[in-house]
Amino acid sequence: MHSNVPDAPDVPKVPKDLDPSIKILQIEITTNCNFRCLYCSHALDPQVFPESNNECNGLADGISNGLAEELDENYMSVKTFGNLARTSFGELDRLILYGVGEPLTHPHFIPMLDIARKYLPDHAQIEFTTNCSLLAPALLDQILPYRIHRIIVSMDTPFIVKNQEFRPGFTASIQDNLIYLGEQQRAGKIDIVAIESVISKVNLHDLPYLVDFCHEIGISTLYFSHLLPFSQDMLDQLLFVPVSKAAFDIMVNIVENGWEIINQLILTPSYIKIIEADKHPRIQHIFTRMDEARKNKIDVDLHKLTIMFQKVPQIQETYRVFEQVKNRAQQWGITVEIPPLFVDPERRECPFGARDALFITVDGNIVPCYNLARPHTLFINEHERVEHPYILGNILTMPDSITKLLATPEYIALAERLKNLPNAVPWCGDCIYSTQNCFYVKDNSGDCYGNQLGCNECLYSSGFVRCLFD
C-alpha cells in the first residue's frame, strides 16, 4: 500500500448520459430470528434484536399464505415489499432475501416470492440464506416452484452438540432438512445448495469433517468466512491477520533476528560491544529489511512486531487445515471457497460496489452495503472501531424507482470510489498509525484520503468476511 496521501480525493463528474441501474438487491425482510448464535449481533445486542419466539413458533406447521396478519417492526410488510418490487425489480439480475434475521420466520415469505417473480425479469435469480431449522420438506416444496437459484445454509460444524453450543436453537432435524435439500438439487429443482461456515479457533479443526459431512448428505458447495469481530473476545478467536503478507514476513523476520540478539546478550554479557559495532550482521539485516520495505512501498507497523510474531503458529496451523480441506474437497468433488489469511491491499474489492448492488433494511433504509446498515462496533488492528450507518434514502419516502437516487452526485462519487477501492481508499492494517489512536480508525466517518465514508478497514473488501455474492 502506498504511504503517500493524495492532496485531494478525485470526485467523479456526473456523466450527462448517465443511466444508473442496480443489478442486485439484498433485502432484509425480517430481523427476527429463532437462533441466538454466539457470534451474531442478535446475541451481542439483545436490546436491538429482542427475542420474538411467538412469531417463530407460529411457523412450526409452515408459512402462512394469508396477508391479514399484523406485523411488528421486525418484519417488512408485504405492501412495502410489493411497492419496491413494482418500482425497482424490473432490471435486477439477482434478488437476495436475507439480512440480520432468519427469512423463513417471516409469515409472508411465500407471498413475497410470488410478488418477486411477478416483477423480476425471467432471467433474474432468487436466493436466500437460512439456518434451515424451519425448512422442512413440506415448506421447501412450496418454495421451489418459484425457481430459487441458491439456498445457503449456515452451519459451523458437523457435530450436533457443538452446533447447539455455537448456535442455540439448533436441532438434529436440520440434518434431515439438509438431506432433502440435496435431493432436490440433484433432481434439478434448485441450482445450488451450499453450506456456509463462519470459522474461528473454536471450529478450525472441524472443517475437514464438515467437508466429509457435505459429501455424506449430498451437498456439493461449501463457503467459509472468517469471523467478524464485534467484541474483544471474538477478536481473540480470529484466524487471519489484517496486514499484508509482505509486511507480516518482514515483521516476523525482524523479531527473529531481534530475539537472537537478546539471547546472545543474556548468555554473553560482553556481546553488547559487538552489537555497538556498526557492522553487526543482524542489526544490519534488520535495517536492510526496513529499507527494502520502503523501496517497495510496503508499510510496516513496528508496534505490531510481537503481536504478529505470536500469530505465526496459528497461521501455520490454519494453513495446514485449509490445505487438508482443499484436498478432501477435491477428493469428494465439492466446491469450496476459502478466505485469505492476509490482506492484499491492491486486490481489495467492495462486493456491493463491484456488482452494482444495494442493501435494504427491514425498515426501508437504502444503504451501500450490509456493513453500513446499522451501528455496531468492530475490533480490528488492536483497536475498537465504531461503524456508523450510511443511509442513502428510504423506500417508504420514495414512490418511484430507487434508481433515481443513484443519479445523485453523492451516490455517483461513492460508487466510483467503491469500484476503484485499492486506489481510492487506503488500507490501515499496515499503517504505522493504525495502532496509535489514529483519528481515522476510531470510526468510519472518513479516512486520510479525504473520503467522507471510511472503508479503510473493511473486512468484506479484503475478502476476510464473506458477502452473499459469488
Short mmCIF file of N, CA and C in Angstrom, two decimals, residues 214-359:
data_model
loop_
_atom_site.label_atom_id
_atom_site.label_comp_id
_atom_site.label_asym_id
_atom_site.label_seq_id
_atom_site.Cartn_x
_atom_site.Cartn_y
_atom_site.Cartn_z
N CYS A 214 -20.62 -32.82 4.15
CA CYS A 214 -21.27 -32.38 2.90
C CYS A 214 -21.33 -33.53 1.90
N HIS A 215 -20.25 -34.28 1.80
CA HIS A 215 -20.23 -35.42 0.88
C HIS A 215 -21.28 -36.47 1.27
N GLU A 216 -21.39 -36.73 2.57
CA GLU A 216 -22.31 -37.77 3.05
C GLU A 216 -23.77 -37.42 2.80
N ILE A 217 -24.12 -36.12 2.90
CA ILE A 217 -25.53 -35.74 2.75
C ILE A 217 -25.83 -35.18 1.36
N GLY A 218 -24.83 -35.14 0.50
CA GLY A 218 -25.09 -34.73 -0.88
C GLY A 218 -25.09 -33.24 -1.14
N ILE A 219 -24.37 -32.46 -0.32
CA ILE A 219 -24.23 -31.02 -0.56
C ILE A 219 -22.90 -30.79 -1.27
N SER A 220 -22.93 -30.09 -2.40
CA SER A 220 -21.75 -30.01 -3.26
C SER A 220 -20.99 -28.69 -3.18
N THR A 221 -21.45 -27.74 -2.35
CA THR A 221 -20.80 -26.44 -2.28
C THR A 221 -20.63 -26.03 -0.82
N LEU A 222 -19.46 -25.48 -0.50
CA LEU A 222 -19.15 -25.11 0.88
C LEU A 222 -18.39 -23.80 0.87
N TYR A 223 -18.92 -22.81 1.59
CA TYR A 223 -18.28 -21.50 1.70
C TYR A 223 -17.75 -21.31 3.11
N PHE A 224 -16.57 -20.71 3.22
CA PHE A 224 -16.02 -20.38 4.53
C PHE A 224 -15.83 -18.87 4.63
N SER A 225 -16.11 -18.34 5.80
CA SER A 225 -15.92 -16.92 6.05
C SER A 225 -15.28 -16.76 7.42
N HIS A 226 -14.34 -15.83 7.52
CA HIS A 226 -13.77 -15.53 8.84
C HIS A 226 -14.82 -14.83 9.71
N LEU A 227 -14.56 -14.83 10.97
CA LEU A 227 -15.41 -14.19 11.96
C LEU A 227 -15.33 -12.67 11.84
N LEU A 228 -16.47 -12.00 11.97
CA LEU A 228 -16.48 -10.54 12.05
C LEU A 228 -16.44 -10.18 13.53
N PRO A 229 -15.33 -9.59 14.00
CA PRO A 229 -15.14 -9.41 15.45
C PRO A 229 -15.90 -8.21 16.02
N PHE A 230 -17.08 -8.48 16.57
CA PHE A 230 -17.87 -7.44 17.22
C PHE A 230 -17.39 -7.14 18.63
N SER A 231 -16.58 -8.01 19.22
CA SER A 231 -16.16 -7.86 20.61
C SER A 231 -14.70 -8.27 20.76
N GLN A 232 -14.11 -7.94 21.91
CA GLN A 232 -12.73 -8.30 22.18
C GLN A 232 -12.57 -9.81 22.23
N ASP A 233 -13.55 -10.51 22.80
CA ASP A 233 -13.48 -11.98 22.86
C ASP A 233 -13.44 -12.58 21.46
N MET A 234 -14.20 -12.01 20.54
CA MET A 234 -14.21 -12.51 19.17
C MET A 234 -12.90 -12.20 18.47
N LEU A 235 -12.30 -11.05 18.80
CA LEU A 235 -11.01 -10.69 18.23
C LEU A 235 -9.96 -11.75 18.55
N ASP A 236 -10.03 -12.29 19.74
CA ASP A 236 -9.06 -13.31 20.16
C ASP A 236 -9.26 -14.63 19.43
N GLN A 237 -10.40 -14.81 18.75
CA GLN A 237 -10.70 -16.07 18.06
C GLN A 237 -10.35 -16.03 16.57
N LEU A 238 -9.85 -14.88 16.08
CA LEU A 238 -9.61 -14.72 14.65
C LEU A 238 -8.47 -15.61 14.17
N LEU A 239 -8.60 -16.07 12.93
CA LEU A 239 -7.57 -16.90 12.31
C LEU A 239 -6.74 -16.11 11.29
N PHE A 240 -7.14 -14.90 10.95
CA PHE A 240 -6.43 -14.10 9.97
C PHE A 240 -5.71 -12.94 10.64
N VAL A 241 -4.84 -12.29 9.90
CA VAL A 241 -4.19 -11.06 10.37
C VAL A 241 -4.45 -9.97 9.35
N PRO A 242 -4.85 -8.77 9.78
CA PRO A 242 -5.26 -7.72 8.85
C PRO A 242 -4.10 -6.92 8.28
N VAL A 243 -3.00 -7.60 7.96
CA VAL A 243 -1.85 -6.96 7.34
C VAL A 243 -1.50 -7.73 6.07
N SER A 244 -0.67 -7.15 5.24
CA SER A 244 -0.26 -7.82 4.02
C SER A 244 0.74 -8.92 4.35
N LYS A 245 0.84 -9.91 3.47
CA LYS A 245 1.79 -11.00 3.66
C LYS A 245 3.22 -10.46 3.68
N ALA A 246 3.50 -9.48 2.83
CA ALA A 246 4.85 -8.91 2.78
C ALA A 246 5.22 -8.25 4.10
N ALA A 247 4.30 -7.44 4.65
CA ALA A 247 4.57 -6.78 5.93
C ALA A 247 4.70 -7.80 7.06
N PHE A 248 3.86 -8.83 7.03
CA PHE A 248 3.91 -9.87 8.06
C PHE A 248 5.27 -10.57 8.05
N ASP A 249 5.74 -10.96 6.87
CA ASP A 249 7.02 -11.66 6.76
C ASP A 249 8.17 -10.80 7.26
N ILE A 250 8.14 -9.51 6.94
CA ILE A 250 9.21 -8.61 7.39
C ILE A 250 9.19 -8.49 8.91
N MET A 251 8.00 -8.32 9.50
CA MET A 251 7.91 -8.19 10.96
C MET A 251 8.39 -9.45 11.66
N VAL A 252 8.01 -10.61 11.16
CA VAL A 252 8.43 -11.87 11.77
C VAL A 252 9.94 -12.01 11.67
N ASN A 253 10.50 -11.65 10.53
CA ASN A 253 11.94 -11.76 10.33
C ASN A 253 12.70 -10.82 11.26
N ILE A 254 12.18 -9.63 11.46
CA ILE A 254 12.82 -8.68 12.37
C ILE A 254 12.81 -9.21 13.79
N VAL A 255 11.68 -9.75 14.22
CA VAL A 255 11.60 -10.30 15.57
C VAL A 255 12.55 -11.48 15.75
N GLU A 256 12.61 -12.34 14.76
CA GLU A 256 13.52 -13.49 14.86
C GLU A 256 14.97 -13.04 15.05
N ASN A 257 15.38 -12.03 14.30
CA ASN A 257 16.74 -11.53 14.45
C ASN A 257 16.92 -10.78 15.77
N GLY A 258 15.89 -10.05 16.16
CA GLY A 258 15.97 -9.33 17.43
C GLY A 258 16.08 -10.25 18.62
N TRP A 259 15.32 -11.35 18.62
CA TRP A 259 15.39 -12.30 19.73
C TRP A 259 16.75 -12.98 19.78
N GLU A 260 17.35 -13.20 18.64
CA GLU A 260 18.69 -13.80 18.62
C GLU A 260 19.69 -12.87 19.30
N ILE A 261 19.56 -11.58 19.05
CA ILE A 261 20.44 -10.61 19.70
C ILE A 261 20.23 -10.62 21.21
N ILE A 262 18.96 -10.63 21.63
CA ILE A 262 18.66 -10.64 23.07
C ILE A 262 19.19 -11.91 23.72
N ASN A 263 19.03 -13.05 23.06
CA ASN A 263 19.55 -14.31 23.62
C ASN A 263 21.06 -14.25 23.81
N GLN A 264 21.74 -13.67 22.83
CA GLN A 264 23.19 -13.57 22.94
C GLN A 264 23.59 -12.64 24.08
N LEU A 265 22.82 -11.58 24.29
CA LEU A 265 23.11 -10.67 25.40
C LEU A 265 22.95 -11.37 26.75
N ILE A 266 21.93 -12.22 26.85
CA ILE A 266 21.69 -12.94 28.11
C ILE A 266 22.82 -13.92 28.38
N LEU A 267 23.24 -14.63 27.34
CA LEU A 267 24.26 -15.66 27.51
C LEU A 267 25.67 -15.08 27.58
N THR A 268 25.89 -13.95 26.89
CA THR A 268 27.24 -13.38 26.82
C THR A 268 27.15 -11.87 27.06
N PRO A 269 27.31 -11.44 28.31
CA PRO A 269 27.19 -10.01 28.62
C PRO A 269 28.10 -9.13 27.77
N SER A 270 29.27 -9.63 27.41
CA SER A 270 30.19 -8.81 26.61
C SER A 270 29.71 -8.64 25.18
N TYR A 271 28.62 -9.31 24.81
CA TYR A 271 28.09 -9.24 23.45
C TYR A 271 27.65 -7.83 23.08
N ILE A 272 27.42 -7.00 24.13
CA ILE A 272 26.98 -5.63 23.88
C ILE A 272 28.00 -4.86 23.06
N LYS A 273 29.27 -5.19 23.24
CA LYS A 273 30.32 -4.50 22.50
C LYS A 273 30.23 -4.82 21.01
N ILE A 274 29.82 -6.07 20.71
CA ILE A 274 29.68 -6.46 19.31
C ILE A 274 28.49 -5.76 18.68
N ILE A 275 27.40 -5.64 19.46
CA ILE A 275 26.19 -5.00 18.96
C ILE A 275 26.45 -3.54 18.63
N GLU A 276 27.28 -2.89 19.44
CA GLU A 276 27.53 -1.47 19.24
C GLU A 276 28.30 -1.20 17.96
N ALA A 277 28.93 -2.22 17.42
CA ALA A 277 29.66 -2.04 16.17
C ALA A 277 28.68 -1.84 15.01
N ASP A 278 28.99 -0.90 14.14
CA ASP A 278 28.08 -0.58 13.04
C ASP A 278 27.87 -1.75 12.08
N LYS A 279 28.83 -2.65 12.01
CA LYS A 279 28.77 -3.73 11.03
C LYS A 279 28.16 -5.02 11.56
N HIS A 280 27.51 -4.96 12.73
CA HIS A 280 26.94 -6.19 13.26
C HIS A 280 25.92 -6.75 12.25
N PRO A 281 26.07 -8.00 11.82
CA PRO A 281 25.24 -8.52 10.71
C PRO A 281 23.75 -8.55 10.99
N ARG A 282 23.36 -8.90 12.21
CA ARG A 282 21.91 -8.98 12.48
C ARG A 282 21.28 -7.60 12.56
N ILE A 283 22.00 -6.64 13.13
CA ILE A 283 21.48 -5.27 13.14
C ILE A 283 21.37 -4.76 11.71
N GLN A 284 22.39 -5.00 10.91
CA GLN A 284 22.36 -4.57 9.52
C GLN A 284 21.23 -5.25 8.75
N HIS A 285 20.96 -6.51 9.09
CA HIS A 285 19.89 -7.24 8.40
C HIS A 285 18.53 -6.58 8.68
N ILE A 286 18.32 -6.16 9.92
CA ILE A 286 17.05 -5.50 10.26
C ILE A 286 16.90 -4.21 9.47
N PHE A 287 17.96 -3.41 9.42
CA PHE A 287 17.90 -2.15 8.67
C PHE A 287 17.69 -2.42 7.18
N THR A 288 18.32 -3.48 6.69
CA THR A 288 18.17 -3.83 5.27
C THR A 288 16.73 -4.18 4.94
N ARG A 289 16.08 -4.97 5.81
CA ARG A 289 14.68 -5.34 5.58
C ARG A 289 13.78 -4.11 5.59
N MET A 290 14.04 -3.17 6.49
CA MET A 290 13.23 -1.96 6.53
C MET A 290 13.46 -1.11 5.28
N ASP A 291 14.71 -1.04 4.81
CA ASP A 291 14.99 -0.30 3.57
C ASP A 291 14.27 -0.94 2.38
N GLU A 292 14.27 -2.29 2.34
CA GLU A 292 13.57 -2.99 1.27
C GLU A 292 12.08 -2.67 1.30
N ALA A 293 11.51 -2.63 2.50
CA ALA A 293 10.09 -2.32 2.64
C ALA A 293 9.78 -0.92 2.10
N ARG A 294 10.61 0.04 2.46
CA ARG A 294 10.39 1.41 1.99
C ARG A 294 10.50 1.51 0.46
N LYS A 295 11.52 0.85 -0.10
CA LYS A 295 11.70 0.89 -1.54
C LYS A 295 10.52 0.27 -2.28
N ASN A 296 9.93 -0.77 -1.68
CA ASN A 296 8.78 -1.45 -2.29
C ASN A 296 7.45 -0.87 -1.86
N LYS A 297 7.51 0.26 -1.16
CA LYS A 297 6.31 0.97 -0.69
C LYS A 297 5.41 0.08 0.18
N ILE A 298 6.06 -0.69 1.05
CA ILE A 298 5.35 -1.54 2.00
C ILE A 298 5.41 -0.89 3.36
N ASP A 299 4.27 -0.55 3.93
CA ASP A 299 4.23 0.00 5.28
C ASP A 299 4.37 -1.13 6.29
N VAL A 300 5.23 -0.94 7.27
CA VAL A 300 5.44 -1.93 8.33
C VAL A 300 5.22 -1.26 9.68
N ASP A 301 4.19 -1.68 10.37
CA ASP A 301 3.89 -1.11 11.69
C ASP A 301 4.69 -1.87 12.75
N LEU A 302 5.78 -1.29 13.19
CA LEU A 302 6.66 -1.96 14.14
C LEU A 302 6.02 -2.14 15.51
N HIS A 303 4.95 -1.42 15.78
CA HIS A 303 4.24 -1.62 17.05
C HIS A 303 3.60 -3.01 17.12
N LYS A 304 3.43 -3.64 15.97
CA LYS A 304 2.78 -4.96 15.93
C LYS A 304 3.78 -6.11 15.91
N LEU A 305 5.06 -5.83 16.11
CA LEU A 305 6.08 -6.86 15.95
C LEU A 305 5.79 -8.11 16.77
N THR A 306 5.63 -7.95 18.07
CA THR A 306 5.44 -9.13 18.92
C THR A 306 4.07 -9.76 18.69
N ILE A 307 3.06 -8.93 18.37
CA ILE A 307 1.72 -9.45 18.11
C ILE A 307 1.75 -10.37 16.90
N MET A 308 2.40 -9.93 15.82
CA MET A 308 2.45 -10.73 14.61
C MET A 308 3.31 -11.99 14.81
N PHE A 309 4.38 -11.85 15.57
CA PHE A 309 5.24 -13.00 15.82
C PHE A 309 4.49 -14.09 16.59
N GLN A 310 3.65 -13.67 17.51
CA GLN A 310 2.86 -14.63 18.28
C GLN A 310 1.81 -15.33 17.42
N LYS A 311 1.45 -14.72 16.29
CA LYS A 311 0.45 -15.30 15.39
C LYS A 311 1.01 -16.40 14.50
N VAL A 312 2.33 -16.52 14.43
CA VAL A 312 2.93 -17.44 13.47
C VAL A 312 2.44 -18.88 13.64
N PRO A 313 2.46 -19.47 14.85
CA PRO A 313 1.98 -20.86 14.97
C PRO A 313 0.53 -21.03 14.53
N GLN A 314 -0.33 -20.04 14.86
CA GLN A 314 -1.73 -20.15 14.47
C GLN A 314 -1.90 -20.05 12.96
N ILE A 315 -1.16 -19.15 12.33
CA ILE A 315 -1.22 -19.02 10.87
C ILE A 315 -0.77 -20.30 10.20
N GLN A 316 0.30 -20.89 10.69
CA GLN A 316 0.81 -22.14 10.12
C GLN A 316 -0.19 -23.27 10.27
N GLU A 317 -0.82 -23.36 11.43
CA GLU A 317 -1.80 -24.43 11.66
C GLU A 317 -3.05 -24.21 10.81
N THR A 318 -3.50 -22.97 10.70
CA THR A 318 -4.67 -22.67 9.87
C THR A 318 -4.39 -23.01 8.41
N TYR A 319 -3.22 -22.66 7.94
CA TYR A 319 -2.84 -23.01 6.56
C TYR A 319 -2.86 -24.52 6.36
N ARG A 320 -2.33 -25.26 7.34
CA ARG A 320 -2.32 -26.72 7.23
C ARG A 320 -3.74 -27.28 7.13
N VAL A 321 -4.64 -26.77 7.96
CA VAL A 321 -6.03 -27.24 7.93
C VAL A 321 -6.70 -26.85 6.62
N PHE A 322 -6.44 -25.64 6.13
CA PHE A 322 -7.02 -25.22 4.86
C PHE A 322 -6.57 -26.15 3.72
N GLU A 323 -5.32 -26.55 3.74
CA GLU A 323 -4.83 -27.48 2.71
C GLU A 323 -5.54 -28.82 2.84
N GLN A 324 -5.78 -29.26 4.05
CA GLN A 324 -6.49 -30.51 4.27
C GLN A 324 -7.93 -30.42 3.75
N VAL A 325 -8.56 -29.27 3.97
CA VAL A 325 -9.91 -29.04 3.46
C VAL A 325 -9.92 -29.10 1.93
N LYS A 326 -8.96 -28.43 1.30
CA LYS A 326 -8.89 -28.43 -0.17
C LYS A 326 -8.72 -29.85 -0.72
N ASN A 327 -7.85 -30.61 -0.07
CA ASN A 327 -7.60 -31.98 -0.54
C ASN A 327 -8.84 -32.86 -0.42
N ARG A 328 -9.55 -32.75 0.69
CA ARG A 328 -10.76 -33.56 0.87
C ARG A 328 -11.86 -33.10 -0.09
N ALA A 329 -11.96 -31.80 -0.29
CA ALA A 329 -12.96 -31.28 -1.22
C ALA A 329 -12.69 -31.79 -2.63
N GLN A 330 -11.43 -31.81 -3.02
CA GLN A 330 -11.08 -32.33 -4.34
C GLN A 330 -11.39 -33.81 -4.43
N GLN A 331 -11.14 -34.53 -3.35
CA GLN A 331 -11.42 -35.98 -3.33
C GLN A 331 -12.90 -36.25 -3.53
N TRP A 332 -13.76 -35.44 -2.89
CA TRP A 332 -15.21 -35.68 -2.94
C TRP A 332 -15.90 -34.89 -4.05
N GLY A 333 -15.17 -34.06 -4.78
CA GLY A 333 -15.80 -33.28 -5.83
C GLY A 333 -16.67 -32.16 -5.30
N ILE A 334 -16.26 -31.57 -4.19
CA ILE A 334 -17.03 -30.50 -3.55
C ILE A 334 -16.35 -29.16 -3.82
N THR A 335 -17.13 -28.17 -4.22
CA THR A 335 -16.62 -26.81 -4.44
C THR A 335 -16.47 -26.10 -3.11
N VAL A 336 -15.27 -25.61 -2.81
CA VAL A 336 -15.05 -24.87 -1.57
C VAL A 336 -14.47 -23.50 -1.88
N GLU A 337 -14.87 -22.51 -1.11
CA GLU A 337 -14.30 -21.17 -1.19
C GLU A 337 -13.71 -20.84 0.18
N ILE A 338 -12.41 -20.59 0.22
CA ILE A 338 -11.68 -20.38 1.46
C ILE A 338 -11.15 -18.95 1.50
N PRO A 339 -11.35 -18.23 2.59
CA PRO A 339 -10.90 -16.85 2.66
C PRO A 339 -9.39 -16.76 2.86
N PRO A 340 -8.79 -15.62 2.58
CA PRO A 340 -7.35 -15.46 2.75
C PRO A 340 -6.96 -15.33 4.23
N LEU A 341 -5.68 -15.51 4.50
CA LEU A 341 -5.14 -15.31 5.85
C LEU A 341 -4.49 -13.94 5.99
N PHE A 342 -4.17 -13.31 4.86
CA PHE A 342 -3.58 -11.98 4.84
C PHE A 342 -4.36 -11.12 3.86
N VAL A 343 -4.20 -9.82 3.97
CA VAL A 343 -4.85 -8.91 3.04
C VAL A 343 -3.88 -8.54 1.92
N ASP A 344 -4.40 -8.44 0.73
CA ASP A 344 -3.65 -7.86 -0.39
C ASP A 344 -4.29 -6.51 -0.69
N PRO A 345 -3.71 -5.42 -0.19
CA PRO A 345 -4.35 -4.10 -0.34
C PRO A 345 -4.68 -3.74 -1.77
N GLU A 346 -3.88 -4.22 -2.72
CA GLU A 346 -4.09 -3.86 -4.12
C GLU A 346 -5.18 -4.69 -4.79
N ARG A 347 -5.67 -5.72 -4.10
CA ARG A 347 -6.72 -6.56 -4.69
C ARG A 347 -8.04 -6.46 -3.92
N ARG A 348 -8.15 -5.45 -3.09
CA ARG A 348 -9.42 -5.26 -2.37
C ARG A 348 -10.56 -4.95 -3.34
N GLU A 349 -11.74 -5.41 -2.99
CA GLU A 349 -12.91 -5.18 -3.84
C GLU A 349 -14.15 -5.09 -2.97
N CYS A 350 -14.93 -4.05 -3.17
CA CYS A 350 -16.20 -3.94 -2.45
C CYS A 350 -17.20 -4.89 -3.11
N PRO A 351 -17.68 -5.91 -2.40
CA PRO A 351 -18.61 -6.86 -3.02
C PRO A 351 -19.87 -6.20 -3.55
N PHE A 352 -20.35 -5.18 -2.87
CA PHE A 352 -21.56 -4.49 -3.33
C PHE A 352 -21.25 -3.53 -4.48
N GLY A 353 -20.24 -2.69 -4.28
CA GLY A 353 -19.92 -1.70 -5.29
C GLY A 353 -19.50 -2.30 -6.61
N ALA A 354 -18.74 -3.39 -6.56
CA ALA A 354 -18.24 -4.01 -7.79
C ALA A 354 -19.35 -4.69 -8.59
N ARG A 355 -20.46 -5.00 -7.94
CA ARG A 355 -21.54 -5.75 -8.59
C ARG A 355 -22.82 -4.94 -8.74
N ASP A 356 -22.73 -3.62 -8.55
CA ASP A 356 -23.91 -2.75 -8.67
C ASP A 356 -25.04 -3.27 -7.78
N ALA A 357 -24.73 -3.42 -6.50
CA ALA A 357 -25.69 -3.96 -5.54
C ALA A 357 -25.98 -2.94 -4.45
N LEU A 358 -27.16 -3.07 -3.86
CA LEU A 358 -27.55 -2.27 -2.70
C LEU A 358 -28.21 -3.17 -1.67
N PHE A 359 -28.22 -2.70 -0.43
CA PHE A 359 -28.86 -3.41 0.66
C PHE A 359 -29.99 -2.56 1.19
#
